[in-house]
Tab-separated table of C-alpha atoms and ligand atoms in Angstrom:
chain	number	residue	atom	x	y	z
A	284	UNK	CA	75.363	169.825	130.077
A	285	UNK	CA	77.174	171.118	128.366
A	286	UNK	CA	74.728	173.965	125.507
A	287	UNK	CA	75.423	172.911	122.017
A	288	UNK	CA	76.420	175.358	119.034
A	289	UNK	CA	78.025	178.023	121.811
A	290	UNK	CA	81.044	179.238	119.289
A	291	UNK	CA	84.483	177.455	120.195
A	292	UNK	CA	87.525	178.011	118.932
A	293	UNK	CA	89.834	176.207	117.925
A	294	UNK	CA	93.632	176.107	117.886
A	295	UNK	CA	95.434	173.428	115.849
A	296	UNK	CA	99.113	172.713	117.756
A	297	UNK	CA	101.447	172.401	114.356
A	298	UNK	CA	103.248	170.058	114.057
A	299	UNK	CA	101.358	167.231	115.428
A	300	UNK	CA	101.079	163.413	115.525
A	301	UNK	CA	103.145	161.040	113.059
A	302	UNK	CA	107.176	161.539	113.210
A	303	UNK	CA	109.929	160.026	111.552
A	304	UNK	CA	110.357	157.134	112.739
A	305	UNK	CA	107.093	156.300	113.327
A	306	UNK	CA	105.856	156.368	109.784
A	307	UNK	CA	108.964	154.461	109.031
A	308	UNK	CA	107.873	151.551	111.633
A	309	UNK	CA	104.477	151.215	110.256
A	310	UNK	CA	104.926	151.879	106.724
A	311	UNK	CA	107.558	148.359	107.596
A	312	UNK	CA	104.669	146.642	108.565
A	313	UNK	CA	102.821	147.976	105.713
A	314	UNK	CA	105.318	146.203	103.535
A	315	UNK	CA	106.125	143.605	105.375
A	316	UNK	CA	103.083	141.960	104.814
A	317	UNK	CA	102.717	143.428	101.045
A	318	UNK	CA	106.003	141.114	100.674
A	319	UNK	CA	104.921	137.802	103.185
A	320	UNK	CA	101.854	137.416	103.259
A	321	UNK	CA	100.133	137.888	106.376
A	322	UNK	CA	100.746	136.024	109.049
A	323	UNK	CA	103.335	138.560	110.102
A	324	UNK	CA	104.289	139.260	113.749
A	325	UNK	CA	105.526	142.312	115.518
A	326	UNK	CA	107.213	141.922	119.122
A	327	UNK	CA	105.482	144.212	121.566
A	328	UNK	CA	103.503	147.221	119.876
A	329	UNK	CA	104.709	148.507	116.539
A	330	UNK	CA	103.955	151.578	118.023
A	331	UNK	CA	102.354	152.915	121.442
A	332	UNK	CA	98.735	153.408	119.649
A	333	UNK	CA	95.682	152.188	119.583
A	334	UNK	CA	94.512	151.962	116.227
A	335	UNK	CA	97.921	152.495	114.526
A	336	UNK	CA	97.815	148.285	116.430
A	337	UNK	CA	94.245	147.633	115.193
A	338	UNK	CA	94.580	148.873	111.634
A	339	UNK	CA	97.562	146.313	111.337
A	340	UNK	CA	96.401	143.682	113.266
A	341	UNK	CA	93.002	144.031	110.642
A	342	UNK	CA	95.674	143.723	107.581
A	343	UNK	CA	97.060	140.015	108.966
A	344	UNK	CA	99.998	141.739	111.689
A	345	UNK	CA	100.119	139.522	114.821
A	346	UNK	CA	101.193	141.365	117.961
A	347	UNK	CA	103.851	139.170	120.972
A	348	UNK	CA	105.833	140.686	123.379
A	349	UNK	CA	108.566	137.790	123.427
A	350	UNK	CA	109.286	135.496	120.146
A	351	UNK	CA	108.765	132.161	121.864
A	352	UNK	CA	105.164	132.785	121.403
A	353	UNK	CA	105.713	132.789	117.325
A	354	UNK	CA	104.229	129.477	116.247
A	355	UNK	CA	106.737	126.229	115.220
A	356	UNK	CA	104.608	126.454	111.338
A	357	UNK	CA	105.051	130.058	111.385
A	358	UNK	CA	108.442	130.629	111.886
A	359	UNK	CA	109.504	131.349	107.845
A	360	UNK	CA	107.361	134.333	108.390
A	361	UNK	CA	108.864	138.252	109.436
A	362	UNK	CA	108.979	138.767	112.835
A	363	UNK	CA	109.011	142.707	112.923
A	364	UNK	CA	110.626	144.950	115.914
A	365	UNK	CA	108.980	147.311	117.856
A	366	UNK	CA	110.645	151.365	116.897
A	367	UNK	CA	111.279	151.860	120.367
A	368	UNK	CA	114.173	149.254	119.979
A	369	UNK	CA	115.276	146.359	121.655
A	370	UNK	CA	117.775	144.822	123.991
A	371	UNK	CA	120.973	143.076	122.101
A	372	UNK	CA	120.216	139.792	123.195
A	373	UNK	CA	116.457	139.484	120.781
A	374	UNK	CA	118.208	139.948	117.269
A	375	UNK	CA	120.539	137.641	118.799
A	376	UNK	CA	117.336	135.186	119.988
A	377	UNK	CA	115.789	135.648	116.745
A	378	UNK	CA	119.126	133.910	114.677
A	379	UNK	CA	118.985	131.050	117.805
A	380	UNK	CA	116.048	130.329	115.649
A	381	UNK	CA	115.921	130.879	112.854
A	382	UNK	CA	113.311	133.190	112.516
A	383	UNK	CA	113.645	136.652	109.983
A	384	UNK	CA	113.369	139.533	111.577
A	385	UNK	CA	112.679	143.315	110.219
A	386	UNK	CA	114.423	145.889	112.932
A	387	UNK	CA	112.106	148.578	112.932
A	388	UNK	CA	113.960	150.161	115.412
A	389	UNK	CA	113.556	154.540	114.981
A	390	UNK	CA	117.779	155.547	113.461
A	391	UNK	CA	117.568	158.056	116.462
A	392	UNK	CA	116.476	155.698	118.239
A	393	UNK	CA	119.748	152.998	117.047
A	394	UNK	CA	122.236	156.542	118.044
A	395	UNK	CA	121.015	156.535	121.720
A	396	UNK	CA	122.282	152.797	121.381
A	397	UNK	CA	125.859	153.444	119.350
A	398	UNK	CA	126.317	156.580	121.551
A	399	UNK	CA	125.897	154.020	124.836
A	400	UNK	CA	128.094	151.505	123.437
A	401	UNK	CA	130.748	153.962	122.437
A	402	UNK	CA	131.015	155.486	125.740
A	403	UNK	CA	130.991	151.840	127.793
A	404	UNK	CA	133.743	151.242	124.750
A	405	UNK	CA	135.591	154.334	126.007
A	406	UNK	CA	135.508	153.400	130.021
A	407	UNK	CA	132.639	155.135	131.071
A	408	UNK	CA	129.603	154.813	134.575
A	409	UNK	CA	127.214	155.039	131.893
A	410	UNK	CA	123.825	157.318	133.342
A	411	UNK	CA	120.724	156.546	131.557
A	412	UNK	CA	117.534	159.368	131.623
A	413	UNK	CA	114.481	158.004	131.200
A	414	UNK	CA	111.635	156.261	132.631
A	415	UNK	CA	112.036	152.200	134.263
A	416	UNK	CA	109.951	149.574	132.321
A	417	UNK	CA	109.107	151.621	129.009
A	418	UNK	CA	110.175	149.489	126.032
A	419	UNK	CA	112.704	151.926	124.974
A	420	UNK	CA	114.693	152.078	128.182
A	421	UNK	CA	114.960	148.447	128.390
A	422	UNK	CA	116.060	147.890	124.772
A	423	UNK	CA	119.173	150.891	125.365
A	424	UNK	CA	119.644	149.211	129.296
A	425	UNK	CA	119.903	146.232	127.263
A	426	UNK	CA	123.016	147.467	124.581
A	427	UNK	CA	125.557	146.418	127.040
A	428	UNK	CA	126.191	144.012	129.854
A	429	UNK	CA	124.073	144.010	132.842
A	430	UNK	CA	124.333	146.839	135.486
A	431	UNK	CA	126.579	148.476	132.351
A	432	UNK	CA	123.703	151.653	132.408
A	433	UNK	CA	122.679	153.711	135.623
A	434	UNK	CA	118.961	154.051	134.831
A	435	UNK	CA	117.478	157.530	136.714
A	436	UNK	CA	114.595	159.297	136.882
A	437	UNK	CA	114.080	161.928	138.981
A	438	UNK	CA	116.389	164.907	140.312
A	439	UNK	CA	116.768	163.431	143.588
A	440	UNK	CA	118.056	159.811	140.915
A	441	UNK	CA	120.880	162.470	139.754
A	442	UNK	CA	121.065	164.048	143.420
A	443	UNK	CA	121.779	160.067	145.215
A	444	UNK	CA	124.294	159.155	141.719
A	445	UNK	CA	127.257	157.465	143.001
A	446	UNK	CA	129.891	156.989	140.569
A	447	UNK	CA	133.068	154.968	140.969
A	448	UNK	CA	134.647	157.980	139.111
A	449	UNK	CA	133.243	160.996	138.802
A	450	UNK	CA	135.757	161.625	136.255
A	451	UNK	CA	134.827	159.557	134.524
A	452	UNK	CA	130.815	159.837	132.913
A	453	UNK	CA	128.375	159.731	131.074
A	454	UNK	CA	124.845	160.073	130.211
A	455	UNK	CA	121.694	159.390	127.547
A	456	UNK	CA	118.513	160.074	127.631
A	457	UNK	CA	114.603	158.095	126.417
A	458	UNK	CA	114.147	160.313	123.099
A	459	UNK	CA	110.874	161.067	124.427
A	460	UNK	CA	111.047	163.131	127.868
A	461	UNK	CA	110.208	166.600	128.620
A	462	UNK	CA	112.566	168.744	127.596
A	463	UNK	CA	112.600	170.747	130.426
A	464	UNK	CA	112.274	168.148	133.451
A	465	UNK	CA	115.396	166.379	131.413
A	466	UNK	CA	117.126	169.190	131.396
A	467	UNK	CA	116.832	169.460	135.255
A	468	UNK	CA	117.978	166.793	135.206
A	469	UNK	CA	120.813	166.616	132.787
A	470	UNK	CA	122.037	170.093	135.222
A	471	UNK	CA	122.271	168.346	137.783
A	472	UNK	CA	124.596	165.901	136.468
A	473	UNK	CA	126.472	168.470	134.809
A	474	UNK	CA	126.868	170.656	138.305
A	475	UNK	CA	128.025	167.310	139.631
A	476	UNK	CA	129.845	166.307	137.008
A	477	UNK	CA	131.217	168.840	134.931
A	478	UNK	CA	133.107	165.999	133.501
A	479	UNK	CA	130.164	164.351	132.612
A	480	UNK	CA	130.793	162.846	128.391
A	481	UNK	CA	127.791	164.198	126.432
A	482	UNK	CA	125.488	163.244	123.695
A	483	UNK	CA	126.734	164.752	120.396
A	484	UNK	CA	123.373	165.722	119.962
A	485	UNK	CA	120.248	166.113	122.256
A	486	UNK	CA	118.880	162.228	122.558
A	487	UNK	CA	115.244	164.054	123.182
A	488	UNK	CA	114.545	163.817	119.202
A	489	UNK	CA	112.579	166.724	116.903
A	490	UNK	CA	109.711	164.894	116.791
A	491	UNK	CA	109.558	164.847	120.819
A	492	UNK	CA	111.018	168.083	121.275
A	493	UNK	CA	108.933	170.134	118.324
A	494	UNK	CA	105.620	168.704	120.105
A	495	UNK	CA	106.246	169.928	122.818
A	496	UNK	CA	107.321	173.845	121.722
A	497	UNK	CA	104.124	173.678	120.258
A	498	UNK	CA	101.945	172.409	122.765
A	499	UNK	CA	103.774	175.481	124.705
A	500	UNK	CA	102.804	177.904	122.792
A	501	UNK	CA	99.344	176.743	122.620
A	502	UNK	CA	98.942	176.025	125.728
A	503	UNK	CA	99.227	179.031	127.561
A	504	UNK	CA	96.099	180.726	125.245
A	505	UNK	CA	93.701	178.119	125.734
A	506	UNK	CA	91.063	176.597	127.521
A	507	UNK	CA	91.440	172.880	127.703
A	508	UNK	CA	93.852	171.021	125.591
A	509	UNK	CA	93.465	168.220	124.048
A	510	UNK	CA	95.739	165.476	123.260
A	511	UNK	CA	95.227	162.951	120.456
A	512	UNK	CA	97.004	159.636	122.092
A	513	UNK	CA	96.963	156.169	123.757
A	514	UNK	CA	98.010	156.150	127.114
A	515	UNK	CA	101.157	154.137	127.208
A	516	UNK	CA	102.363	156.416	124.679
A	517	UNK	CA	105.424	158.457	126.662
A	518	UNK	CA	105.465	161.443	123.729
A	519	UNK	CA	101.472	161.839	124.476
A	520	UNK	CA	101.607	161.514	128.258
A	521	UNK	CA	104.337	164.073	128.274
A	522	UNK	CA	101.976	166.312	125.872
A	523	UNK	CA	99.788	166.537	128.122
A	524	UNK	CA	101.505	167.507	131.461
A	525	UNK	CA	103.744	169.959	129.158
A	526	UNK	CA	100.175	171.488	128.381
A	527	UNK	CA	99.232	171.332	131.924
A	528	UNK	CA	102.335	172.963	133.132
A	529	UNK	CA	101.737	175.883	130.120
A	530	UNK	CA	97.930	176.711	132.302
A	531	UNK	CA	95.656	174.526	130.016
A	532	UNK	CA	92.905	171.561	131.372
A	533	UNK	CA	94.865	168.612	129.298
A	534	UNK	CA	93.018	165.452	128.243
A	535	UNK	CA	94.838	162.282	126.946
A	536	UNK	CA	92.502	160.741	124.914
A	537	UNK	CA	93.014	157.398	122.481
A	538	UNK	CA	89.917	159.142	119.738
A	539	UNK	CA	86.184	161.155	119.354
A	540	UNK	CA	85.157	158.582	120.988
A	541	UNK	CA	86.898	159.226	124.875
A	542	UNK	CA	85.980	163.179	124.190
A	543	UNK	CA	83.648	163.955	127.232
A	544	UNK	CA	82.270	166.897	126.784
A	545	UNK	CA	81.227	168.046	130.071
A	546	UNK	CA	85.019	168.905	129.939
A	547	UNK	CA	84.310	171.573	127.485
A	548	UNK	CA	82.694	173.654	129.897
A	549	UNK	CA	82.713	176.922	129.556
A	550	UNK	CA	85.832	176.579	127.571
A	551	UNK	CA	85.817	179.459	125.483
A	552	UNK	CA	89.244	177.745	123.171
A	553	UNK	CA	90.150	174.201	123.160
A	554	UNK	CA	93.893	172.951	121.765
A	555	UNK	CA	94.613	169.688	119.929
A	556	UNK	CA	97.226	168.005	118.794
A	557	UNK	CA	98.642	164.713	118.715
A	558	UNK	CA	101.026	162.570	119.725
A	559	UNK	CA	104.120	161.786	117.617
A	560	UNK	CA	102.324	157.989	117.067
A	561	UNK	CA	98.734	159.692	116.331
A	562	UNK	CA	97.509	159.466	113.262
A	563	UNK	CA	95.907	162.979	111.493
A	564	UNK	CA	92.585	160.718	111.786
A	565	UNK	CA	92.024	160.753	115.053
A	566	UNK	CA	92.612	164.800	114.968
A	567	UNK	CA	89.885	164.847	112.231
A	568	UNK	CA	87.747	162.820	113.824
A	569	UNK	CA	87.706	164.724	117.153
A	570	UNK	CA	86.913	168.033	115.040
A	571	UNK	CA	84.076	166.350	113.096
A	572	UNK	CA	82.622	165.935	116.670
A	573	UNK	CA	82.935	169.041	118.050
A	574	UNK	CA	81.526	170.392	114.974
A	575	UNK	CA	78.269	168.451	116.138
A	576	UNK	CA	78.052	170.081	118.580
A	577	UNK	CA	79.732	173.838	118.863
A	578	UNK	CA	79.431	176.179	115.933
A	579	UNK	CA	83.689	175.675	115.099
A	580	UNK	CA	86.429	178.193	114.335
A	581	UNK	CA	89.914	176.840	113.121
A	582	UNK	CA	92.590	177.772	112.759
A	583	UNK	CA	95.736	176.147	113.173
A	584	UNK	CA	99.258	177.234	114.121
A	585	UNK	CA	102.251	177.772	111.455
A	586	UNK	CA	105.523	175.748	111.746
A	587	UNK	CA	107.901	174.921	109.801
A	588	UNK	CA	107.147	171.465	108.178
A	589	UNK	CA	109.572	169.163	109.196
A	590	UNK	CA	111.446	166.977	106.311
A	591	UNK	CA	113.127	164.190	108.379
A	592	UNK	CA	112.895	160.934	106.271
A	593	UNK	CA	114.583	157.802	107.135
A	594	UNK	CA	115.195	154.392	105.028
A	595	UNK	CA	113.329	151.303	104.984
A	596	UNK	CA	115.574	148.085	105.918
A	597	UNK	CA	116.928	146.970	102.383
A	598	UNK	CA	115.121	143.606	102.817
A	599	UNK	CA	111.543	145.679	101.323
A	600	UNK	CA	113.074	148.019	98.833
A	601	UNK	CA	114.841	145.417	97.320
B	972	SF4	S1	109.550	160.282	118.069
B	972	SF4	FE1	111.349	160.774	117.455
B	972	SF4	S2	112.630	158.733	118.526
B	972	SF4	FE2	110.521	157.512	118.480
B	972	SF4	S3	110.287	157.040	117.077
B	972	SF4	FE3	109.954	159.674	116.901
B	972	SF4	S4	110.990	160.279	115.819
B	972	SF4	FE4	112.249	158.754	116.761
């Protein structure tokens, strides 16, 4: 049993929590509910966070995995595609069903879609670095005909990759990968294929990169790192991994209820961060729970504010 009222220093990572793409995707669902009334259908979790999904469900959003789950009598209601992006077949399917859809794909994911298309049009063989089965990867693979893109997940995959023409290869990556692990994979590809075409600007997005950098700085100076985020959130899972690599015992939790105080046995410094899909209210909930048990000193890391914003779809801003 943990002793209470002991001193505990909290280091809050900065930046943490919502990114511009997540903020935009949630706003799209909220504005669609306001403009068109409930229900608003959302294909797949709008962002991978339980709190966000449950909050939108309470407002009248209905989450489905496929468009054929939308009942015929609700076909005039909007359906929103999630921030992770969708294969090209999905808007085609929506159009063939006469559905009114709003695309909440993060513009930084759309950028990867455009780039892969550009490489394809230039006749290059394309490698996508990412995690099999993640909706963003499914969406990016689905921009091009089956077999046009080869998914690789590890350095071993990069070593085994055998293109038809090694002089005519390009790569793209998922936006929410580990910056360091991806650098190793990319280095392997560059060594094997010196002429490989690379993204114009890094595909791993600014939010993923900044949150991982913040965790590296704090993770090395704390005993335990708490990451607010859901288990299916790629960028949140990566933050816990980065924290462990930096030397902290890192735990991924959905909210304050997921916190096991036994993890903090003997800890003097606890770092806290939140994935790009986890709202600040969850961080504050954990702080409130810790304040009931410890004599807290909270130190907030300093970071340049993130200024990225994305436009909303025209149908919602009139
Ligand atoms: S994590 Fe990056 S790519 Fe994903 S929604 Fe946020 S800004 Fe967009």
